C-alpha atoms as a PDB file:
ATOM      1  CA  MET A   1    -117.854 105.484 140.946  1.00  0.00           C
ATOM      2  CA  LYS A   2    -114.041 104.169 141.267  1.00  0.00           C
ATOM      3  CA  LYS A   3    -112.607 104.462 143.907  1.00  0.00           C
ATOM      4  CA  ASN A   4    -108.770 105.196 144.457  1.00  0.00           C
ATOM      5  CA  THR A   5    -105.599 103.090 145.110  1.00  0.00           C
ATOM      6  CA  LEU A   6    -103.367 104.293 147.863  1.00  0.00           C
ATOM      7  CA  VAL A   7     -99.836 103.557 148.145  1.00  0.00           C
ATOM      8  CA  ILE A   8     -97.861 103.752 151.546  1.00  0.00           C
ATOM      9  CA  GLY A   9     -93.910 104.305 150.879  1.00  0.00           C
ATOM     10  CA  ALA A  10     -94.214 105.792 147.357  1.00  0.00           C
ATOM     11  CA  SER A  11     -90.620 107.379 146.247  1.00  0.00           C
ATOM     12  CA  GLU A  12     -90.043 109.815 143.097  1.00  0.00           C
ATOM     13  CA  ASN A  13     -86.978 106.877 142.238  1.00  0.00           C
ATOM     14  CA  PRO A  14     -87.386 105.200 139.145  1.00  0.00           C
ATOM     15  CA  ASP A  15     -85.608 102.455 140.429  1.00  0.00           C
ATOM     16  CA  ARG A  16     -88.559 101.539 143.110  1.00  0.00           C
ATOM     17  CA  TYR A  17     -90.639  99.486 143.067  1.00  0.00           C
ATOM     18  CA  SER A  18     -93.565 101.954 144.356  1.00  0.00           C
ATOM     19  CA  HIS A  19     -92.496 104.802 141.208  1.00  0.00           C
ATOM     20  CA  LYS A  20     -93.039 102.228 138.825  1.00  0.00           C
ATOM     21  CA  ALA A  21     -96.626 100.950 140.764  1.00  0.00           C
ATOM     22  CA  ILE A  22     -97.935 104.380 140.844  1.00  0.00           C
ATOM     23  CA  LYS A  23     -97.089 104.597 136.701  1.00  0.00           C
ATOM     24  CA  ALA A  24     -98.739 101.445 136.354  1.00  0.00           C
ATOM     25  CA  LEU A  25    -101.626 101.766 137.761  1.00  0.00           C
ATOM     26  CA  ARG A  26    -101.970 105.032 136.420  1.00  0.00           C
ATOM     27  CA  ASN A  27    -101.187 103.830 133.062  1.00  0.00           C
ATOM     28  CA  ASN A  28    -104.348 101.313 133.678  1.00  0.00           C
ATOM     29  CA  GLY A  29    -106.761 103.970 134.677  1.00  0.00           C
ATOM     30  CA  HIS A  30    -106.609 103.606 137.885  1.00  0.00           C
ATOM     31  CA  PRO A  31    -106.999 106.423 140.741  1.00  0.00           C
ATOM     32  CA  VAL A  32    -103.912 106.144 142.941  1.00  0.00           C
ATOM     33  CA  VAL A  33    -103.718 108.549 145.697  1.00  0.00           C
ATOM     34  CA  ALA A  34    -100.022 108.404 148.175  1.00  0.00           C
ATOM     35  CA  ILE A  35     -98.263 108.668 150.783  1.00  0.00           C
ATOM     36  CA  ALA A  36     -94.604 109.024 151.928  1.00  0.00           C
ATOM     37  CA  PRO A  37     -91.473 109.932 154.748  1.00  0.00           C
ATOM     38  CA  ARG A  38     -91.060 112.825 151.827  1.00  0.00           C
ATOM     39  CA  ALA A  39     -92.819 115.199 150.077  1.00  0.00           C
ATOM     40  CA  GLY A  40     -92.288 114.167 145.939  1.00  0.00           C
ATOM     41  CA  LYS A  41     -94.403 113.466 143.121  1.00  0.00           C
ATOM     42  CA  VAL A  42     -94.809 110.088 140.719  1.00  0.00           C
ATOM     43  CA  GLU A  43     -96.820 111.735 136.937  1.00  0.00           C
ATOM     44  CA  ASP A  44     -99.622 113.471 138.236  1.00  0.00           C
ATOM     45  CA  VAL A  45     -99.530 111.875 142.040  1.00  0.00           C
ATOM     46  CA  GLU A  46     -98.322 113.951 144.361  1.00  0.00           C
ATOM     47  CA  PHE A  47     -97.432 112.683 148.417  1.00  0.00           C
ATOM     48  CA  ASP A  48     -98.679 113.508 150.930  1.00  0.00           C
ATOM     49  CA  THR A  49     -96.448 113.346 154.543  1.00  0.00           C
ATOM     50  CA  SER A  50     -98.940 112.868 156.175  1.00  0.00           C
ATOM     51  CA  LYS A  51    -102.150 110.638 157.156  1.00  0.00           C
ATOM     52  CA  LYS A  52    -104.773 112.173 155.352  1.00  0.00           C
ATOM     53  CA  PRO A  53    -108.550 110.874 155.798  1.00  0.00           C
ATOM     54  CA  TYR A  54    -108.562 110.086 152.311  1.00  0.00           C
ATOM     55  CA  SER A  55    -111.735 108.572 151.512  1.00  0.00           C
ATOM     56  CA  GLU A  56    -113.442 105.620 148.703  1.00  0.00           C
ATOM     57  CA  ILE A  57    -109.673 103.866 149.643  1.00  0.00           C
ATOM     58  CA  ASP A  58    -110.231 100.473 148.233  1.00  0.00           C
ATOM     59  CA  THR A  59    -107.179  99.657 147.967  1.00  0.00           C
ATOM     60  CA  VAL A  60    -103.846  99.410 149.818  1.00  0.00           C
ATOM     61  CA  THR A  61    -100.233  98.888 148.886  1.00  0.00           C
ATOM     62  CA  LEU A  62     -97.587  98.537 150.924  1.00  0.00           C
ATOM     63  CA  TYR A  63     -93.577  99.598 149.995  1.00  0.00           C
ATOM     64  CA  VAL A  64     -93.120  99.998 153.800  1.00  0.00           C
ATOM     65  CA  GLY A  65     -91.274  97.318 156.004  1.00  0.00           C
ATOM     66  CA  PRO A  66     -92.641  95.647 158.631  1.00  0.00           C
ATOM     67  CA  ARG A  67     -91.033  97.248 160.947  1.00  0.00           C
ATOM     68  CA  HIS A  68     -92.230 100.926 159.722  1.00  0.00           C
ATOM     69  CA  GLN A  69     -96.297  98.777 159.359  1.00  0.00           C
ATOM     70  CA  PRO A  70     -96.830  99.335 163.178  1.00  0.00           C
ATOM     71  CA  ASP A  71     -97.249 103.353 162.295  1.00  0.00           C
ATOM     72  CA  TYR A  72    -100.130 102.511 160.260  1.00  0.00           C
ATOM     73  CA  TYR A  73    -101.747  99.882 162.256  1.00  0.00           C
ATOM     74  CA  ASP A  74    -104.748 102.424 163.826  1.00  0.00           C
ATOM     75  CA  TYR A  75    -104.354 104.584 160.244  1.00  0.00           C
ATOM     76  CA  LEU A  76    -105.231 101.617 157.554  1.00  0.00           C
ATOM     77  CA  PHE A  77    -108.634 100.400 160.081  1.00  0.00           C
ATOM     78  CA  GLU A  78    -109.385 103.585 160.210  1.00  0.00           C
ATOM     79  CA  LEU A  79    -109.450 104.426 156.304  1.00  0.00           C
ATOM     80  CA  ASN A  80    -111.428  99.973 155.952  1.00  0.00           C
ATOM     81  CA  PRO A  81    -109.982  99.383 152.387  1.00  0.00           C
ATOM     82  CA  ARG A  82    -111.425  95.959 150.948  1.00  0.00           C
ATOM     83  CA  ARG A  83    -107.711  94.887 150.459  1.00  0.00           C
ATOM     84  CA  VAL A  84    -104.429  95.871 151.533  1.00  0.00           C
ATOM     85  CA  ILE A  85    -101.531  94.230 149.410  1.00  0.00           C
ATOM     86  CA  PHE A  86     -98.123  93.308 151.144  1.00  0.00           C
ATOM     87  CA  ASN A  87     -95.299  93.311 148.639  1.00  0.00           C
ATOM     88  CA  PRO A  88     -92.304  91.826 148.556  1.00  0.00           C
ATOM     89  CA  GLY A  89     -90.502  92.443 151.575  1.00  0.00           C
ATOM     90  CA  THR A  90     -93.473  94.290 153.037  1.00  0.00           C
ATOM     91  CA  GLU A  91     -95.009  90.701 154.733  1.00  0.00           C
ATOM     92  CA  ASN A  92     -96.271  91.260 157.980  1.00  0.00           C
ATOM     93  CA  GLN A  93     -98.428  87.915 159.511  1.00  0.00           C
ATOM     94  CA  GLU A  94     -99.202  90.515 162.769  1.00  0.00           C
ATOM     95  CA  LEU A  95    -100.849  92.887 160.172  1.00  0.00           C
ATOM     96  CA  ILE A  96    -102.851  90.270 157.954  1.00  0.00           C
ATOM     97  CA  GLN A  97    -103.916  88.915 161.149  1.00  0.00           C
ATOM     98  CA  LYS A  98    -105.461  92.060 162.604  1.00  0.00           C
ATOM     99  CA  LEU A  99    -106.823  92.807 159.100  1.00  0.00           C
ATOM    100  CA  GLU A 100    -108.226  89.710 158.453  1.00  0.00           C
ATOM    101  CA  HIS A 101    -110.255  90.450 161.968  1.00  0.00           C
ATOM    102  CA  LYS A 102    -111.481  93.375 161.204  1.00  0.00           C
ATOM    103  CA  GLY A 103    -112.652  91.742 157.856  1.00  0.00           C
ATOM    104  CA  ILE A 104    -109.891  93.640 155.506  1.00  0.00           C
ATOM    105  CA  GLU A 105    -108.566  90.978 152.756  1.00  0.00           C
ATOM    106  CA  ALA A 106    -104.688  90.789 153.148  1.00  0.00           C
ATOM    107  CA  GLU A 107    -103.130  89.957 149.705  1.00  0.00           C
ATOM    108  CA  GLU A 108     -99.100  89.069 149.921  1.00  0.00           C
ATOM    109  CA  ALA A 109     -98.653  89.663 145.877  1.00  0.00           C
ATOM    110  CA  CYS A 110     -97.157  92.030 143.802  1.00  0.00           C
ATOM    111  CA  THR A 111     -98.691  95.676 142.869  1.00  0.00           C
ATOM    112  CA  LEU A 112     -96.639  95.605 139.449  1.00  0.00           C
ATOM    113  CA  VAL A 113     -97.316  91.603 138.966  1.00  0.00           C
ATOM    114  CA  LEU A 114    -101.866  91.551 139.692  1.00  0.00           C
ATOM    115  CA  LEU A 115    -101.368  94.252 136.904  1.00  0.00           C
ATOM    116  CA  SER A 116     -99.781  93.146 134.156  1.00  0.00           C
ATOM    117  CA  ILE A 117    -101.714  89.703 134.717  1.00  0.00           C
ATOM    118  CA  GLY A 118    -105.043  91.752 135.155  1.00  0.00           C
ATOM    119  CA  ALA A 119    -105.881  90.276 138.212  1.00  0.00           C
ATOM    120  CA  TYR A 120    -105.826  93.408 140.228  1.00  0.00           C
END
């Protein structure tokens, strides 16, 4: 069974990278769930506005900056994904170190680039 990708910081705005990433992930056959400060939807992916206890999360791709990431630290550790992708502008050395200490891979990359080169 495929595991889900969780997009944190999803947006309905088609100019936002999180919106583009959700579409690209879905187009490449990846199951996606998303959370955001405001309710919304991209294709068939509705955004939750609370930190739901999703199961089977393989990858978390971050679209929230370092200032807001501490709100997600405990949530990320509870989800225990295989990896967390820090998209450009979301790099956070403190969180990267904490994730790696917990055995979670931290990758500073662009989800869209990883998908386009077949490295996702």
